[in-house]
Amino acid sequence: MRVKTGSSQSNLFDILKHADSASQRKSSLDRLDVIDWETFRALLEERLSYGDQSKGGRIPWCPVLMLKVLVLQRFFDLSDQETEFQILDRFSFLRFVGLRPGDGSPDHATIWSFKERLGAEGMVAVFELFNEQLRTQGLIASCGKIIDASFIEAPKQRNRRHENEQIKRGEVPERIAKRPRRACQKDLDARWTQKNHVSYFGYKNHVKVDAASKFIETFTVTNAAVHDSQPVGKLLRESDREAVLWADSAYVGPFIAALLKGFAMLANICEKGTAARPLSREQKRANRQKSRIRSRVEHAFGRIAQFGGDRFRRIGQRRCRFETALTNLTYNLDRYAMFHARG
């Protein structure tokens, strides 16, 4: 029986035909082409500040191309090394970042260096710039907001009990301080916490989401031990004044009530019951009504989890803030593309 198999060798025309065939196929990345990537160029060049290149040295990669590489990396939850390989291996990845076969591509060291040079503040600025575009297009309104937090799990640290106590006090254990190579592999910013009898180690992504469009408007990053309600003041802006706020029962308390009163916001916060004072039937019914809107933030967290944004592979809160800003930006870019596809 005759069957088709791979040829022992390919000529140039076969390779060109294969490349042309691949370029005709649609990929999940093509829908992100609706984004005006050039609007980020001025900000990126300002933040990166490569300086005068007339004296020579290695020519840096285009900052817009590198931003696309980071979005690609977050979109598919890839390491730096795997990102380098996939860009070389896949025509759709090459097409997305604006390269062709033979152009070369950024290696893993270049990707790492770009992230370090841009820094957390730079990535937050990129996130905020895109949100300004969303507001200009009327995709972020000021009628209703939802606040919530989700865990970002970090690699667990195997420390001794007394060392963990020192880390909680903000001290560096002597055994770690004496060995710089060990110290650089220890995350001294992440913390342990428990929720529903399950232990978590890492950080939290606190977000404020537009209730209508589900775009993430603002965010902040804390260690996992910080209560959900503590950073609310960092999430609210003057534009939120007199808006409606939805939240779960973790945000019940006098501190939140006073904060929302200062912003003249209408609070639709789920009530909390206890064993001594369980919720009445009317309170449970009211909670269900509030949860119909409040639960929309869980859709955002679910999509972020698909990106791998609920895990953190690097070390330190500064880098976690960078990765979280990139994750939230990627989510907003993806959602914007979905809005555009719907027309």
Coordinates of C-alpha atoms in Angstrom, one line a residue:
M1 CA 0.0 0.0 0.0
R2 CA 1.3 3.4 -0.9
V3 CA 1.2 6.1 1.8
K4 CA 2.4 9.7 2.0
T5 CA 5.5 10.3 4.2
G6 CA 7.9 13.2 4.7
S7 CA 10.4 13.7 1.9
S8 CA 14.0 13.1 2.6
Q9 CA 14.9 16.6 1.6
S10 CA 13.1 19.8 0.7
N11 CA 14.1 22.5 -1.8
L12 CA 13.6 26.2 -1.5
F13 CA 10.3 26.2 -3.4
D14 CA 8.9 23.7 -0.9
I15 CA 9.9 25.8 2.0
L16 CA 8.4 29.0 0.5
K17 CA 5.2 27.1 -0.3
H18 CA 4.9 25.9 3.3
A19 CA 5.6 29.4 4.6
D20 CA 2.9 30.9 2.3
S21 CA 0.4 28.2 3.3
A22 CA 1.1 28.9 7.0
S23 CA 0.6 32.6 6.5
Q24 CA -2.9 32.1 5.0
R25 CA -4.1 30.4 8.2
K26 CA -5.8 32.4 11.0
S27 CA -4.5 32.1 14.5
S28 CA -5.8 33.2 17.9
L29 CA -3.3 36.0 17.9
D30 CA -4.7 37.6 14.7
R31 CA -7.6 39.2 16.6
L32 CA -5.0 41.3 18.6
D33 CA -4.1 43.1 15.4
V34 CA -7.0 45.5 16.1
I35 CA -4.8 47.1 18.8
D36 CA -2.8 50.2 17.8
W37 CA 0.5 49.0 19.2
E38 CA 2.3 52.2 18.0
T39 CA 0.6 54.2 20.7
F40 CA 2.9 52.5 23.2
R41 CA 6.2 53.4 21.4
A42 CA 6.8 56.9 22.9
L43 CA 6.2 55.7 26.4
L44 CA 8.4 52.6 26.0
E45 CA 11.2 54.6 24.5
E46 CA 11.0 57.1 27.4
R47 CA 11.0 54.4 30.0
L48 CA 13.7 52.3 28.5
S49 CA 16.0 55.4 27.8
Y50 CA 18.6 53.6 25.7
G51 CA 20.4 56.9 25.2
D52 CA 22.8 57.9 22.4
Q53 CA 23.7 54.9 20.2
S54 CA 26.2 56.8 18.0
K55 CA 29.1 55.4 20.0
G56 CA 28.3 51.9 18.9
G57 CA 27.2 48.9 20.9
R58 CA 24.6 46.3 20.3
I59 CA 21.4 47.7 18.6
P60 CA 18.4 47.0 20.9
W61 CA 15.3 45.4 19.6
C62 CA 12.3 47.5 18.7
P63 CA 10.4 48.3 22.1
V64 CA 7.0 47.7 20.5
L65 CA 8.2 44.3 19.2
M66 CA 9.5 43.4 22.7
L67 CA 6.1 44.4 24.2
K68 CA 4.4 42.1 21.8
V69 CA 6.8 39.4 22.9
L70 CA 5.9 39.9 26.5
V71 CA 2.1 39.8 25.7
L72 CA 2.8 36.6 23.7
Q73 CA 4.6 35.1 26.6
R74 CA 1.8 35.9 29.0
F75 CA -0.9 34.9 26.6
F76 CA 0.5 31.3 26.4
D77 CA 2.2 31.2 29.8
L78 CA 5.7 30.6 28.5
S79 CA 9.1 30.9 30.1
D80 CA 11.8 33.1 28.6
Q81 CA 13.5 30.1 27.0
E82 CA 10.3 28.6 25.7
T83 CA 9.2 32.0 24.3
E84 CA 12.5 32.2 22.3
F85 CA 12.0 28.7 20.9
Q86 CA 8.3 29.2 20.0
I87 CA 9.0 32.5 18.1
L88 CA 11.6 30.6 16.1
D89 CA 9.4 27.6 15.6
R90 CA 5.9 29.0 14.8
F91 CA 5.0 31.2 11.8
S92 CA 2.0 32.6 13.7
F93 CA 4.3 33.9 16.5
L94 CA 6.7 35.4 14.0
R95 CA 3.8 37.1 12.2
F96 CA 2.4 38.5 15.4
V97 CA 5.6 40.2 16.5
G98 CA 6.3 41.5 13.0
L99 CA 9.2 39.3 12.0
R100 CA 9.8 37.0 9.0
P101 CA 11.8 33.8 8.7
G102 CA 15.5 34.7 8.6
D103 CA 15.1 38.0 10.6
G104 CA 16.2 36.3 13.8
S105 CA 14.4 36.9 17.1
P106 CA 15.1 38.0 20.7
D107 CA 16.8 35.3 22.7
H108 CA 15.8 34.5 26.3
A109 CA 18.5 36.7 27.8
T110 CA 17.2 39.7 25.8
I111 CA 13.7 39.0 27.0
W112 CA 14.8 38.9 30.6
S113 CA 16.9 42.1 30.2
F114 CA 14.0 44.0 28.6
K115 CA 11.7 43.1 31.5
E116 CA 14.3 44.2 34.1
R117 CA 15.0 47.4 32.2
L118 CA 11.3 48.3 31.8
G119 CA 10.6 47.5 35.4
A120 CA 7.4 47.3 37.4
E121 CA 6.7 51.1 37.2
G122 CA 7.2 51.0 33.4
M123 CA 4.8 48.1 32.9
V124 CA 2.2 49.8 35.2
A125 CA 2.5 52.9 33.0
V126 CA 1.8 50.8 29.9
F127 CA -1.2 49.3 31.6
E128 CA -2.5 52.8 32.5
L129 CA -1.9 54.1 29.0
F130 CA -4.0 51.4 27.5
N131 CA -6.8 52.1 30.0
E132 CA -6.8 55.8 29.0
Q133 CA -7.5 54.6 25.4
L134 CA -10.4 52.5 26.7
R135 CA -11.8 55.5 28.6
T136 CA -11.5 57.6 25.4
Q137 CA -13.4 55.0 23.5
G138 CA -16.1 54.9 26.2
L139 CA -15.4 51.3 27.1
I140 CA -14.8 52.1 30.8
A141 CA -17.7 54.0 32.3
S142 CA -18.2 55.4 35.8
C143 CA -21.5 53.9 36.7
G144 CA -20.5 50.8 38.6
K145 CA -17.3 49.1 40.0
I146 CA -16.5 45.7 41.4
I147 CA -13.5 45.1 43.7
D148 CA -12.0 41.7 44.7
A149 CA -8.7 39.9 45.1
S150 CA -7.2 36.6 44.0
F151 CA -4.2 34.6 45.0
I152 CA -1.0 34.5 43.0
E153 CA 0.8 31.4 44.1
A154 CA 4.6 31.6 44.3
P155 CA 7.2 28.7 44.7
K156 CA 7.0 27.5 48.3
Q157 CA 10.1 28.3 50.4
R158 CA 11.6 25.6 52.6
N159 CA 12.7 27.6 55.6
R160 CA 13.1 26.7 59.3
R161 CA 10.4 27.8 61.6
H162 CA 12.4 30.5 63.4
E163 CA 13.6 31.8 60.0
N164 CA 9.9 32.2 58.9
E165 CA 9.3 34.2 62.1
Q166 CA 12.3 36.5 61.2
I167 CA 11.0 36.9 57.7
K168 CA 7.6 38.0 59.0
R169 CA 9.3 40.7 61.0
G170 CA 11.1 41.9 57.9
E171 CA 14.5 40.5 58.9
V172 CA 16.8 38.4 56.8
P173 CA 17.8 35.1 58.5
E174 CA 21.6 34.8 59.1
R175 CA 21.8 31.4 57.3
I176 CA 20.4 33.1 54.2
A177 CA 22.3 36.4 54.5
K178 CA 25.6 34.6 54.7
R179 CA 25.1 33.0 51.3
P180 CA 24.3 35.5 48.5
R181 CA 23.5 32.7 46.0
R182 CA 21.0 31.2 48.4
A183 CA 19.5 34.7 49.2
C184 CA 18.8 35.4 45.6
Q185 CA 16.7 32.3 45.4
K186 CA 14.7 33.1 48.5
D187 CA 11.4 35.0 48.2
L188 CA 11.4 37.1 51.4
D189 CA 8.3 39.2 50.3
A190 CA 5.7 36.4 49.8
R191 CA 3.7 35.2 52.8
W192 CA 1.5 32.2 53.9
T193 CA -2.2 32.5 54.5
Q194 CA -5.2 30.2 54.7
K195 CA -8.6 30.4 53.0
N196 CA -11.3 27.8 53.5
H197 CA -8.8 25.6 55.3
V198 CA -6.5 25.6 52.3
S199 CA -3.0 27.1 52.6
Y200 CA -1.6 29.5 50.0
F201 CA 1.9 31.0 49.7
G202 CA 2.6 34.0 47.5
Y203 CA 0.8 37.3 46.7
K204 CA -2.6 38.8 46.0
N205 CA -3.8 40.7 42.9
H206 CA -6.4 43.3 44.2
V207 CA -8.4 44.7 41.3
K208 CA -11.2 47.1 40.5
V209 CA -13.2 46.0 37.5
D210 CA -15.7 48.0 35.5
A211 CA -19.1 46.4 36.2
A212 CA -20.4 46.8 32.6
S213 CA -17.4 45.9 30.4
K214 CA -15.3 43.8 32.9
F215 CA -12.1 45.7 32.0
I216 CA -9.6 45.9 34.9
E217 CA -9.3 49.6 35.8
T218 CA -6.8 49.6 38.7
F219 CA -4.9 47.0 40.6
T220 CA -2.4 46.7 43.4
V221 CA -0.2 43.8 44.6
T222 CA 0.3 42.7 48.2
N223 CA 1.6 39.6 49.9
A224 CA -1.0 36.9 50.5
A225 CA -1.4 37.6 54.2
V226 CA -2.9 41.0 53.6
H227 CA -6.7 41.1 54.1
D228 CA -8.7 41.8 50.9
S229 CA -10.2 45.0 52.4
Q230 CA -6.9 46.7 53.4
P231 CA -5.7 48.1 49.9
V232 CA -9.2 49.3 48.8
G233 CA -8.0 52.9 49.2
K234 CA -5.3 52.3 46.5
L235 CA -7.9 51.1 44.0
L236 CA -10.4 54.0 44.2
R237 CA -10.0 57.2 42.1
E238 CA -11.7 60.5 42.0
S239 CA -13.6 59.4 38.9
D240 CA -15.3 56.7 41.1
R241 CA -17.1 59.4 43.1
E242 CA -20.8 58.7 43.4
A243 CA -20.5 55.4 41.6
V244 CA -22.0 52.1 42.7
L245 CA -19.6 49.6 44.3
W246 CA -20.1 45.8 44.4
A247 CA -18.0 43.5 46.7
D248 CA -18.3 40.3 48.6
S249 CA -18.6 40.0 52.4
A250 CA -14.8 40.4 52.9
Y251 CA -15.3 44.1 52.5
V252 CA -17.8 44.5 55.3
G253 CA -16.6 46.8 58.1
P254 CA -16.4 50.4 59.5
F255 CA -13.1 51.1 57.6
I256 CA -14.7 50.4 54.2
A257 CA -17.9 52.2 55.1
A258 CA -16.0 55.3 56.0
L259 CA -13.9 55.1 52.9
L260 CA -16.9 54.7 50.6
K261 CA -18.7 57.6 52.4
G262 CA -15.7 59.8 51.6
F263 CA -16.2 59.0 47.9
A264 CA -20.0 59.3 48.2
M265 CA -20.3 55.8 46.7
L266 CA -23.4 53.5 47.0
A267 CA -22.2 50.2 48.5
N268 CA -23.8 47.0 47.3
I269 CA -21.7 44.7 49.5
C270 CA -22.8 41.2 50.4
E271 CA -23.7 40.8 54.1
K272 CA -21.8 38.4 56.3
G273 CA -23.5 35.9 58.7
T274 CA -22.1 34.2 61.7
A275 CA -23.0 31.2 63.8
A276 CA -24.5 33.4 66.4
R277 CA -26.3 35.7 64.0
P278 CA -27.1 33.9 60.8
L279 CA -28.5 35.7 57.8
S280 CA -32.2 36.1 57.5
R281 CA -34.1 34.9 54.4
E282 CA -34.3 38.6 53.1
Q283 CA -30.6 39.1 53.6
K284 CA -29.8 35.9 51.7
R285 CA -32.1 37.0 48.9
A286 CA -30.4 40.4 48.8
N287 CA -27.0 38.8 48.7
R288 CA -28.0 36.7 45.7
Q289 CA -29.2 39.9 43.9
K290 CA -25.9 41.6 44.6
S291 CA -23.9 38.5 43.5
R292 CA -25.4 38.6 40.0
I293 CA -23.3 41.7 39.4
R294 CA -20.4 41.0 41.8
S295 CA -19.7 37.6 40.3
R296 CA -18.6 39.3 37.0
V297 CA -15.2 39.9 38.5
E298 CA -14.8 36.1 38.8
H299 CA -15.0 36.0 35.0
A300 CA -11.9 38.2 34.8
F301 CA -10.0 36.0 37.4
G302 CA -11.0 32.9 35.4
R303 CA -9.5 34.3 32.2
I304 CA -6.4 35.4 34.0
A305 CA -6.0 31.8 35.4
Q306 CA -6.1 30.6 31.8
F307 CA -3.1 32.8 31.1
G308 CA -1.3 31.3 34.1
G309 CA -1.6 34.6 35.8
D310 CA -2.6 32.9 39.1
R311 CA 1.0 31.6 39.4
F312 CA 4.3 33.5 39.8
R313 CA 7.6 31.9 38.7
R314 CA 10.0 34.7 39.7
I315 CA 11.2 36.1 43.0
G316 CA 10.2 39.2 45.0
Q317 CA 7.2 41.5 45.2
R318 CA 8.7 44.1 42.7
R319 CA 8.9 41.4 40.0
C320 CA 5.4 40.1 41.0
R321 CA 4.0 43.6 40.4
F322 CA 5.6 43.7 37.0
E323 CA 4.1 40.2 36.1
T324 CA 0.7 41.2 37.5
A325 CA 0.7 44.4 35.5
L326 CA 1.5 42.4 32.4
T327 CA -1.2 39.9 33.2
N328 CA -3.8 42.5 33.7
L329 CA -2.7 44.3 30.6
T330 CA -2.9 41.1 28.5
Y331 CA -6.4 40.4 29.9
N332 CA -7.6 43.9 28.9
L333 CA -6.0 43.6 25.4
D334 CA -7.7 40.2 25.0
R335 CA -11.1 41.6 26.1
Y336 CA -10.7 44.6 23.8
A337 CA -10.1 42.3 20.9
M338 CA -13.3 40.4 21.9
F339 CA -15.3 43.6 22.0
H340 CA -14.0 44.6 18.6
A341 CA -14.9 41.2 17.1
R342 CA -18.4 41.6 18.4
G343 CA -18.7 44.9 16.6

